mmCIF file of C-alpha atoms and ligand atoms in Angstrom:
data_model
loop_
_atom_site.group_PDB
_atom_site.id
_atom_site.type_symbol
_atom_site.label_atom_id
_atom_site.label_comp_id
_atom_site.label_asym_id
_atom_site.label_seq_id
_atom_site.Cartn_x
_atom_site.Cartn_y
_atom_site.Cartn_z
ATOM 1 C CA MET A 230 1.392 61.096 -99.787
ATOM 2 C CA LYS A 231 5.295 61.379 -100.128
ATOM 3 C CA ALA A 232 6.028 64.079 -102.524
ATOM 4 C CA GLU A 233 9.919 64.300 -103.016
ATOM 5 C CA LEU A 234 13.108 63.364 -101.210
ATOM 6 C CA LEU A 235 14.261 66.366 -99.581
ATOM 7 C CA TYR A 236 17.489 64.763 -98.028
ATOM 8 C CA GLU A 237 19.120 61.491 -97.450
ATOM 9 C CA GLY A 238 21.277 60.935 -94.403
ATOM 10 C CA LYS A 239 23.237 58.070 -93.160
ATOM 11 C CA ALA A 240 20.341 56.337 -91.365
ATOM 12 C CA LYS A 241 17.131 58.180 -92.710
ATOM 13 C CA LYS A 242 15.504 59.553 -95.884
ATOM 14 C CA VAL A 243 13.399 62.752 -95.338
ATOM 15 C CA PHE A 244 10.533 63.271 -97.577
ATOM 16 C CA THR A 245 8.283 66.388 -98.286
ATOM 17 C CA VAL A 246 4.547 65.574 -97.915
ATOM 18 C CA GLU A 247 2.105 66.445 -100.679
ATOM 19 C CA GLY A 248 -0.210 69.264 -100.066
ATOM 20 C CA ASN A 249 1.192 69.914 -96.402
ATOM 21 C CA ASP A 250 4.474 72.033 -96.244
ATOM 22 C CA GLN A 251 4.459 71.849 -92.369
ATOM 23 C CA THR A 252 5.131 68.056 -92.051
ATOM 24 C CA LEU A 253 7.762 65.712 -93.350
ATOM 25 C CA VAL A 254 7.961 61.946 -93.654
ATOM 26 C CA LEU A 255 11.086 60.203 -91.989
ATOM 27 C CA SER A 256 12.031 57.021 -93.624
ATOM 28 C CA TYR A 257 14.245 54.800 -91.529
ATOM 29 C CA LYS A 258 16.843 52.969 -93.420
ATOM 30 C CA ASN A 259 18.413 49.426 -92.670
ATOM 31 C CA ASP A 260 22.034 51.112 -93.081
ATOM 32 C CA ALA A 261 24.371 51.456 -90.141
ATOM 33 C CA THR A 262 27.384 53.605 -90.026
ATOM 34 C CA ALA A 263 30.065 54.315 -87.365
ATOM 35 C CA PHE A 264 33.028 56.394 -86.868
ATOM 36 C CA ASN A 265 31.778 59.122 -89.279
ATOM 37 C CA GLY A 266 30.902 56.654 -91.979
ATOM 38 C CA VAL A 267 34.108 54.727 -92.014
ATOM 39 C CA LYS A 268 32.413 51.497 -90.891
ATOM 40 C CA LYS A 269 29.246 50.535 -92.821
ATOM 41 C CA ASP A 270 26.786 47.769 -93.051
ATOM 42 C CA VAL A 271 23.173 47.026 -93.850
ATOM 43 C CA PHE A 272 20.857 45.342 -91.244
ATOM 44 C CA GLU A 273 17.612 43.943 -92.435
ATOM 45 C CA GLY A 274 14.977 45.048 -90.098
ATOM 46 C CA LYS A 275 16.972 47.915 -88.479
ATOM 47 C CA GLY A 276 14.910 50.700 -90.150
ATOM 48 C CA ARG A 277 11.637 49.119 -88.546
ATOM 49 C CA TYR A 278 13.181 48.714 -85.142
ATOM 50 C CA ASN A 279 14.540 52.380 -85.027
ATOM 51 C CA ASN A 280 11.151 53.549 -86.498
ATOM 52 C CA LEU A 281 9.113 51.950 -83.885
ATOM 53 C CA ILE A 282 11.288 52.458 -80.844
ATOM 54 C CA SER A 283 11.774 56.022 -81.680
ATOM 55 C CA ALA A 284 7.995 56.324 -82.007
ATOM 56 C CA ALA A 285 7.381 54.891 -78.638
ATOM 57 C CA ILE A 286 9.996 57.085 -76.945
ATOM 58 C CA PHE A 287 8.585 60.264 -78.452
ATOM 59 C CA THR A 288 5.054 59.157 -77.568
ATOM 60 C CA TYR A 289 6.063 58.549 -73.926
ATOM 61 C CA LEU A 290 7.985 61.950 -73.734
ATOM 62 C CA SER A 291 4.870 63.752 -75.091
ATOM 63 C CA GLN A 292 2.935 62.147 -72.373
ATOM 64 C CA GLN A 293 5.328 63.416 -69.959
ATOM 65 C CA GLY A 294 5.091 66.943 -71.254
ATOM 66 C CA VAL A 295 8.093 67.032 -73.557
ATOM 67 C CA ALA A 296 7.087 68.020 -77.030
ATOM 68 C CA SER A 297 8.826 66.985 -80.098
ATOM 69 C CA HIS A 298 8.403 66.948 -83.905
ATOM 70 C CA PHE A 299 6.937 63.362 -83.763
ATOM 71 C CA LYS A 300 3.256 63.019 -85.092
ATOM 72 C CA GLN A 301 2.450 59.545 -85.809
ATOM 73 C CA THR A 302 3.862 56.369 -87.363
ATOM 74 C CA LEU A 303 2.762 55.815 -90.932
ATOM 75 C CA ASN A 304 4.076 52.189 -91.369
ATOM 76 C CA ASP A 305 6.901 50.086 -90.164
ATOM 77 C CA THR A 306 9.732 52.172 -91.417
ATOM 78 C CA GLU A 307 8.106 55.766 -91.592
ATOM 79 C CA GLN A 308 6.876 58.351 -89.525
ATOM 80 C CA LEU A 309 5.195 61.670 -89.884
ATOM 81 C CA VAL A 310 6.854 64.526 -88.213
ATOM 82 C CA GLU A 311 6.381 68.293 -87.913
ATOM 83 C CA LYS A 312 8.877 70.130 -90.193
ATOM 84 C CA THR A 313 11.646 71.759 -88.577
ATOM 85 C CA THR A 314 14.886 73.414 -89.488
ATOM 86 C CA ILE A 315 17.610 71.412 -87.670
ATOM 87 C CA ILE A 316 19.829 73.391 -85.544
ATOM 88 C CA PRO A 317 23.410 72.123 -86.424
ATOM 89 C CA LEU A 318 24.126 70.826 -82.798
ATOM 90 C CA GLU A 319 24.280 67.240 -81.673
ATOM 91 C CA VAL A 320 23.643 67.357 -77.831
ATOM 92 C CA VAL A 321 25.003 64.558 -75.921
ATOM 93 C CA VAL A 322 23.887 63.808 -72.283
ATOM 94 C CA ARG A 323 26.114 61.387 -70.405
ATOM 95 C CA ASN A 324 25.240 59.659 -67.214
ATOM 96 C CA ILE A 325 28.030 57.075 -67.219
ATOM 97 C CA ALA A 326 31.449 57.313 -68.977
ATOM 98 C CA ALA A 327 31.453 55.466 -72.361
ATOM 99 C CA GLY A 328 32.529 56.198 -75.898
ATOM 100 C CA SER A 329 34.357 59.253 -76.953
ATOM 101 C CA ILE A 330 34.700 60.565 -73.563
ATOM 102 C CA THR A 331 36.742 57.662 -72.351
ATOM 103 C CA ARG A 332 39.117 58.351 -75.202
ATOM 104 C CA ARG A 333 39.231 61.984 -75.140
ATOM 105 C CA LEU A 334 39.651 62.602 -71.349
ATOM 106 C CA GLY A 335 40.906 59.188 -70.233
ATOM 107 C CA ILE A 336 37.915 58.496 -68.031
ATOM 108 C CA LYS A 337 37.415 54.821 -67.462
ATOM 109 C CA GLU A 338 34.396 53.291 -68.955
ATOM 110 C CA LYS A 339 31.462 52.700 -66.522
ATOM 111 C CA THR A 340 32.618 55.619 -64.380
ATOM 112 C CA PRO A 341 29.458 57.427 -63.208
ATOM 113 C CA PHE A 342 29.119 61.133 -63.385
ATOM 114 C CA PRO A 343 28.169 62.967 -60.084
ATOM 115 C CA SER A 344 25.514 64.763 -62.276
ATOM 116 C CA PRO A 345 24.701 64.403 -65.867
ATOM 117 C CA LEU A 346 27.093 66.064 -68.360
ATOM 118 C CA VAL A 347 25.885 68.014 -71.425
ATOM 119 C CA GLU A 348 28.076 68.377 -74.360
ATOM 120 C CA PHE A 349 27.596 70.154 -77.756
ATOM 121 C CA TYR A 350 29.087 68.800 -80.926
ATOM 122 C CA TYR A 351 28.815 70.842 -84.215
ATOM 123 C CA LYS A 352 27.026 68.797 -86.663
ATOM 124 C CA ASP A 353 29.104 68.731 -89.701
ATOM 125 C CA ASP A 354 30.160 65.386 -91.350
ATOM 126 C CA LEU A 355 33.243 66.942 -93.155
ATOM 127 C CA LEU A 356 34.646 68.303 -89.909
ATOM 128 C CA GLY A 357 33.590 65.000 -88.139
ATOM 129 C CA ASP A 358 31.085 66.456 -85.697
ATOM 130 C CA PRO A 359 33.793 68.125 -83.490
ATOM 131 C CA LEU A 360 33.203 68.677 -79.834
ATOM 132 C CA ILE A 361 32.492 72.499 -79.286
ATOM 133 C CA ASN A 362 32.014 74.864 -76.314
ATOM 134 C CA ASP A 363 28.998 77.243 -75.685
ATOM 135 C CA ALA A 364 30.657 80.160 -77.397
ATOM 136 C CA HIS A 365 31.259 78.006 -80.385
ATOM 137 C CA ALA A 366 27.683 76.719 -80.469
ATOM 138 C CA LEU A 367 26.596 80.563 -80.529
ATOM 139 C CA LEU A 368 28.729 81.401 -83.250
ATOM 140 C CA LEU A 369 27.959 78.428 -85.412
ATOM 141 C CA SER A 370 24.284 78.188 -84.963
ATOM 142 C CA ASP A 371 21.456 80.881 -85.048
ATOM 143 C CA VAL A 372 20.487 80.193 -81.450
ATOM 144 C CA THR A 373 20.487 82.874 -78.726
ATOM 145 C CA LYS A 374 22.300 82.388 -75.299
ATOM 146 C CA GLU A 375 18.839 82.033 -73.786
ATOM 147 C CA GLU A 376 17.911 79.321 -76.325
ATOM 148 C CA LEU A 377 21.156 77.401 -75.644
ATOM 149 C CA GLU A 378 20.265 77.291 -72.126
ATOM 150 C CA GLN A 379 16.738 76.121 -73.044
ATOM 151 C CA ILE A 380 18.191 73.398 -75.225
ATOM 152 C CA LYS A 381 20.403 72.199 -72.232
ATOM 153 C CA GLN A 382 17.632 72.300 -69.828
ATOM 154 C CA LEU A 383 15.427 70.353 -72.241
ATOM 155 C CA SER A 384 18.101 67.758 -72.867
ATOM 156 C CA LEU A 385 18.437 67.248 -69.092
ATOM 157 C CA LEU A 386 14.691 66.993 -68.731
ATOM 158 C CA VAL A 387 14.737 64.255 -71.424
ATOM 159 C CA ASN A 388 17.344 62.526 -69.538
ATOM 160 C CA LYS A 389 15.397 62.677 -66.377
ATOM 161 C CA LYS A 390 12.349 61.277 -68.057
ATOM 162 C CA LEU A 391 14.037 58.629 -69.996
ATOM 163 C CA GLN A 392 15.953 57.109 -67.125
ATOM 164 C CA PRO A 393 12.896 55.398 -65.497
ATOM 165 C CA PHE A 394 11.365 54.727 -68.885
ATOM 166 C CA PHE A 395 14.258 52.409 -69.711
ATOM 167 C CA THR A 396 14.820 51.143 -66.046
ATOM 168 C CA GLU A 397 11.412 49.813 -66.471
ATOM 169 C CA VAL A 398 12.466 47.559 -69.260
ATOM 170 C CA GLY A 399 15.706 46.558 -67.635
ATOM 171 C CA LEU A 400 18.116 49.012 -69.314
ATOM 172 C CA GLN A 401 20.524 51.668 -67.862
ATOM 173 C CA LEU A 402 20.473 54.819 -69.989
ATOM 174 C CA ILE A 403 24.346 55.543 -70.332
ATOM 175 C CA ASP A 404 24.247 58.418 -72.620
ATOM 176 C CA PHE A 405 22.386 59.701 -75.762
ATOM 177 C CA LYS A 406 22.300 62.351 -78.370
ATOM 178 C CA LEU A 407 19.506 64.701 -79.165
ATOM 179 C CA GLU A 408 19.039 67.176 -82.128
ATOM 180 C CA PHE A 409 16.669 70.160 -81.858
ATOM 181 C CA GLY A 410 14.921 72.029 -84.742
ATOM 182 C CA ARG A 411 12.915 75.361 -85.146
ATOM 183 C CA ASN A 412 9.355 74.898 -86.428
ATOM 184 C CA TYR A 413 7.343 77.440 -88.396
ATOM 185 C CA THR A 414 6.633 79.560 -85.532
ATOM 186 C CA GLY A 415 10.186 79.732 -84.583
ATOM 187 C CA GLU A 416 9.827 77.553 -81.394
ATOM 188 C CA ILE A 417 12.589 75.087 -80.621
ATOM 189 C CA ILE A 418 11.567 71.647 -80.454
ATOM 190 C CA LEU A 419 13.109 68.105 -79.992
ATOM 191 C CA SER A 420 13.627 66.580 -83.440
ATOM 192 C CA ASP A 421 15.441 63.703 -85.244
ATOM 193 C CA GLU A 422 15.262 60.243 -83.558
ATOM 194 C CA ILE A 423 15.881 58.602 -80.187
ATOM 195 C CA SER A 424 16.615 55.117 -80.758
ATOM 196 C CA PRO A 425 19.335 52.374 -79.928
ATOM 197 C CA ASP A 426 21.363 54.141 -82.631
ATOM 198 C CA THR A 427 21.609 57.315 -80.678
ATOM 199 C CA CYS A 428 21.524 56.065 -77.194
ATOM 200 C CA ARG A 429 23.785 53.915 -75.184
ATOM 201 C CA LEU A 430 21.713 51.251 -73.229
ATOM 202 C CA TRP A 431 23.255 48.627 -70.971
ATOM 203 C CA ASP A 432 21.196 45.697 -69.588
ATOM 204 C CA ILE A 433 20.679 46.180 -65.975
ATOM 205 C CA VAL A 434 21.232 42.612 -64.939
ATOM 206 C CA THR A 435 23.961 41.317 -67.358
ATOM 207 C CA GLY A 436 25.643 44.697 -68.219
ATOM 208 C CA GLU A 437 25.578 43.629 -71.824
ATOM 209 C CA LYS A 438 25.544 46.539 -74.479
ATOM 210 C CA MET A 439 22.171 46.820 -76.138
ATOM 211 C CA ASP A 440 22.639 49.592 -78.738
ATOM 212 C CA LYS A 441 24.693 50.563 -81.739
ATOM 213 C CA ASP A 442 28.024 49.773 -79.877
ATOM 214 C CA VAL A 443 27.210 46.086 -80.742
ATOM 215 C CA PHE A 444 27.862 47.176 -84.392
ATOM 216 C CA ARG A 445 30.712 49.671 -83.610
ATOM 217 C CA GLU A 446 32.528 47.270 -81.515
ATOM 218 C CA GLY A 447 31.556 44.128 -83.276
ATOM 219 C CA LEU A 448 29.888 42.501 -80.355
ATOM 220 C CA GLY A 449 27.123 40.473 -81.917
ATOM 221 C CA ASP A 450 23.944 40.573 -83.948
ATOM 222 C CA LEU A 451 22.500 44.279 -83.883
ATOM 223 C CA VAL A 452 19.194 43.342 -85.172
ATOM 224 C CA GLU A 453 18.597 40.748 -82.408
ATOM 225 C CA VAL A 454 19.492 43.226 -79.811
ATOM 226 C CA TYR A 455 17.245 45.992 -81.155
ATOM 227 C CA GLU A 456 14.444 43.300 -81.269
ATOM 228 C CA VAL A 457 14.745 42.737 -77.636
ATOM 229 C CA ILE A 458 14.377 46.420 -76.945
ATOM 230 C CA LEU A 459 11.218 46.735 -78.999
ATOM 231 C CA LYS A 460 9.746 43.647 -77.434
ATOM 232 C CA ARG A 461 10.528 44.811 -73.862
ATOM 233 C CA LEU A 462 8.960 48.226 -74.648
ATOM 234 C CA GLU A 463 5.848 46.658 -76.049
ATOM 235 C CA ALA A 464 5.508 44.365 -72.997
ATOM 236 C CA VAL A 465 5.254 47.302 -70.664
ATOM 237 C CA LYS A 466 2.814 49.367 -72.908
HETATM 238 P P1 LIG B 630 30.131 59.267 -78.350
HETATM 239 O O1 LIG B 630 30.544 58.720 -77.081
HETATM 240 O O2 LIG B 630 30.556 58.521 -79.371
HETATM 241 O O3 LIG B 630 30.445 60.740 -78.203
HETATM 242 O O4 LIG B 630 28.441 59.221 -78.319
HETATM 243 C C1 LIG B 630 27.770 59.658 -77.356
HETATM 244 C C2 LIG B 630 26.213 59.224 -77.685
HETATM 245 O O5 LIG B 630 25.846 60.032 -78.776
HETATM 246 C C3 LIG B 630 26.125 57.829 -77.899
HETATM 247 O O6 LIG B 630 24.954 57.496 -77.307
HETATM 248 C C4 LIG B 630 25.862 57.732 -79.383
HETATM 249 C C5 LIG B 630 25.257 59.041 -79.776
HETATM 250 N N1 LIG B 630 25.922 59.455 -81.045
HETATM 251 C C6 LIG B 630 25.022 59.666 -82.106
HETATM 252 O O7 LIG B 630 23.828 59.349 -82.001
HETATM 253 N N2 LIG B 630 25.535 60.032 -83.381
HETATM 254 C C7 LIG B 630 26.970 60.319 -83.547
HETATM 255 O O8 LIG B 630 27.161 60.624 -84.578
HETATM 256 C C8 LIG B 630 27.642 60.057 -82.401
HETATM 257 C C9 LIG B 630 29.230 60.296 -82.523
HETATM 258 C C10 LIG B 630 27.171 59.738 -81.164
HETATM 259 N N1 LIG B 631 29.399 58.598 -85.754
HETATM 260 C C1 LIG B 631 28.182 57.957 -85.750
HETATM 261 C C2 LIG B 631 28.014 56.998 -84.638
HETATM 262 O O1 LIG B 631 28.970 56.179 -84.393
HETATM 263 C C3 LIG B 631 27.867 57.276 -87.024
HETATM 264 C C4 LIG B 631 28.553 58.023 -88.405
HETATM 265 O O2 LIG B 631 28.846 59.179 -88.188
HETATM 266 O O3 LIG B 631 28.712 57.183 -89.203
HETATM 267 O O4 LIG B 631 27.098 56.861 -84.184
#
């Protein structure tokens, strides 16, 4: 089914599909990186957890009317997706202060925002994915003003849908990163992955961090935490 490796990123490989140029295979790796690749490790099982968690999230979002590139899981570590051309923007939605915003703006971790913040980062590893404003986003990507607004509104809708989804499994959605792509018709759809690599999730009862911060901050066993998330999601299916 897989034809050739199209691209290898830090956490996934992307393959073309034989005889179907509108689909791609995403293969989730066990590699974890942080701080733009400065910290690296390999965690047996991580690829499987992210593949299955991301699939569960995209399936739920689709049931909620939020379309994405996700089509189906193929096996433990691979999924079939609609081919899109990724828009070079990382869209971060924040409900509670954590991570880079605490360092950049001196906001104390755990400070809730009165309404969700949407931020754009320019997806460029060499530049370290810098924070940009709307005007920069229009300059650096091929989106129109209307499409940028559409991307913001879609990101806020994903936030609205994912908050109760995670609350049901005892997790608070602190923040997350989304990527969007353009499909063959030119439509902008949600792409990439949504997983504990790309979200901050805190246990509602204990406050424990249950996402990639476990690795970034050296808090414990990353795979154990990802396993708990998948088990909780499977339990409410
Ligand atoms: P930040 O606080 O480091 O800016 O991260 C905000 C959210 O975005 C957090 O949930 C982690 C996610 N994220 C990614 O998925 N990829 C990245 O490269 C970065 C920097 C953050
Ligand atoms: N900065 C990303 C993160 O911490 C990973 C990386 O860029 O290596 O999520």
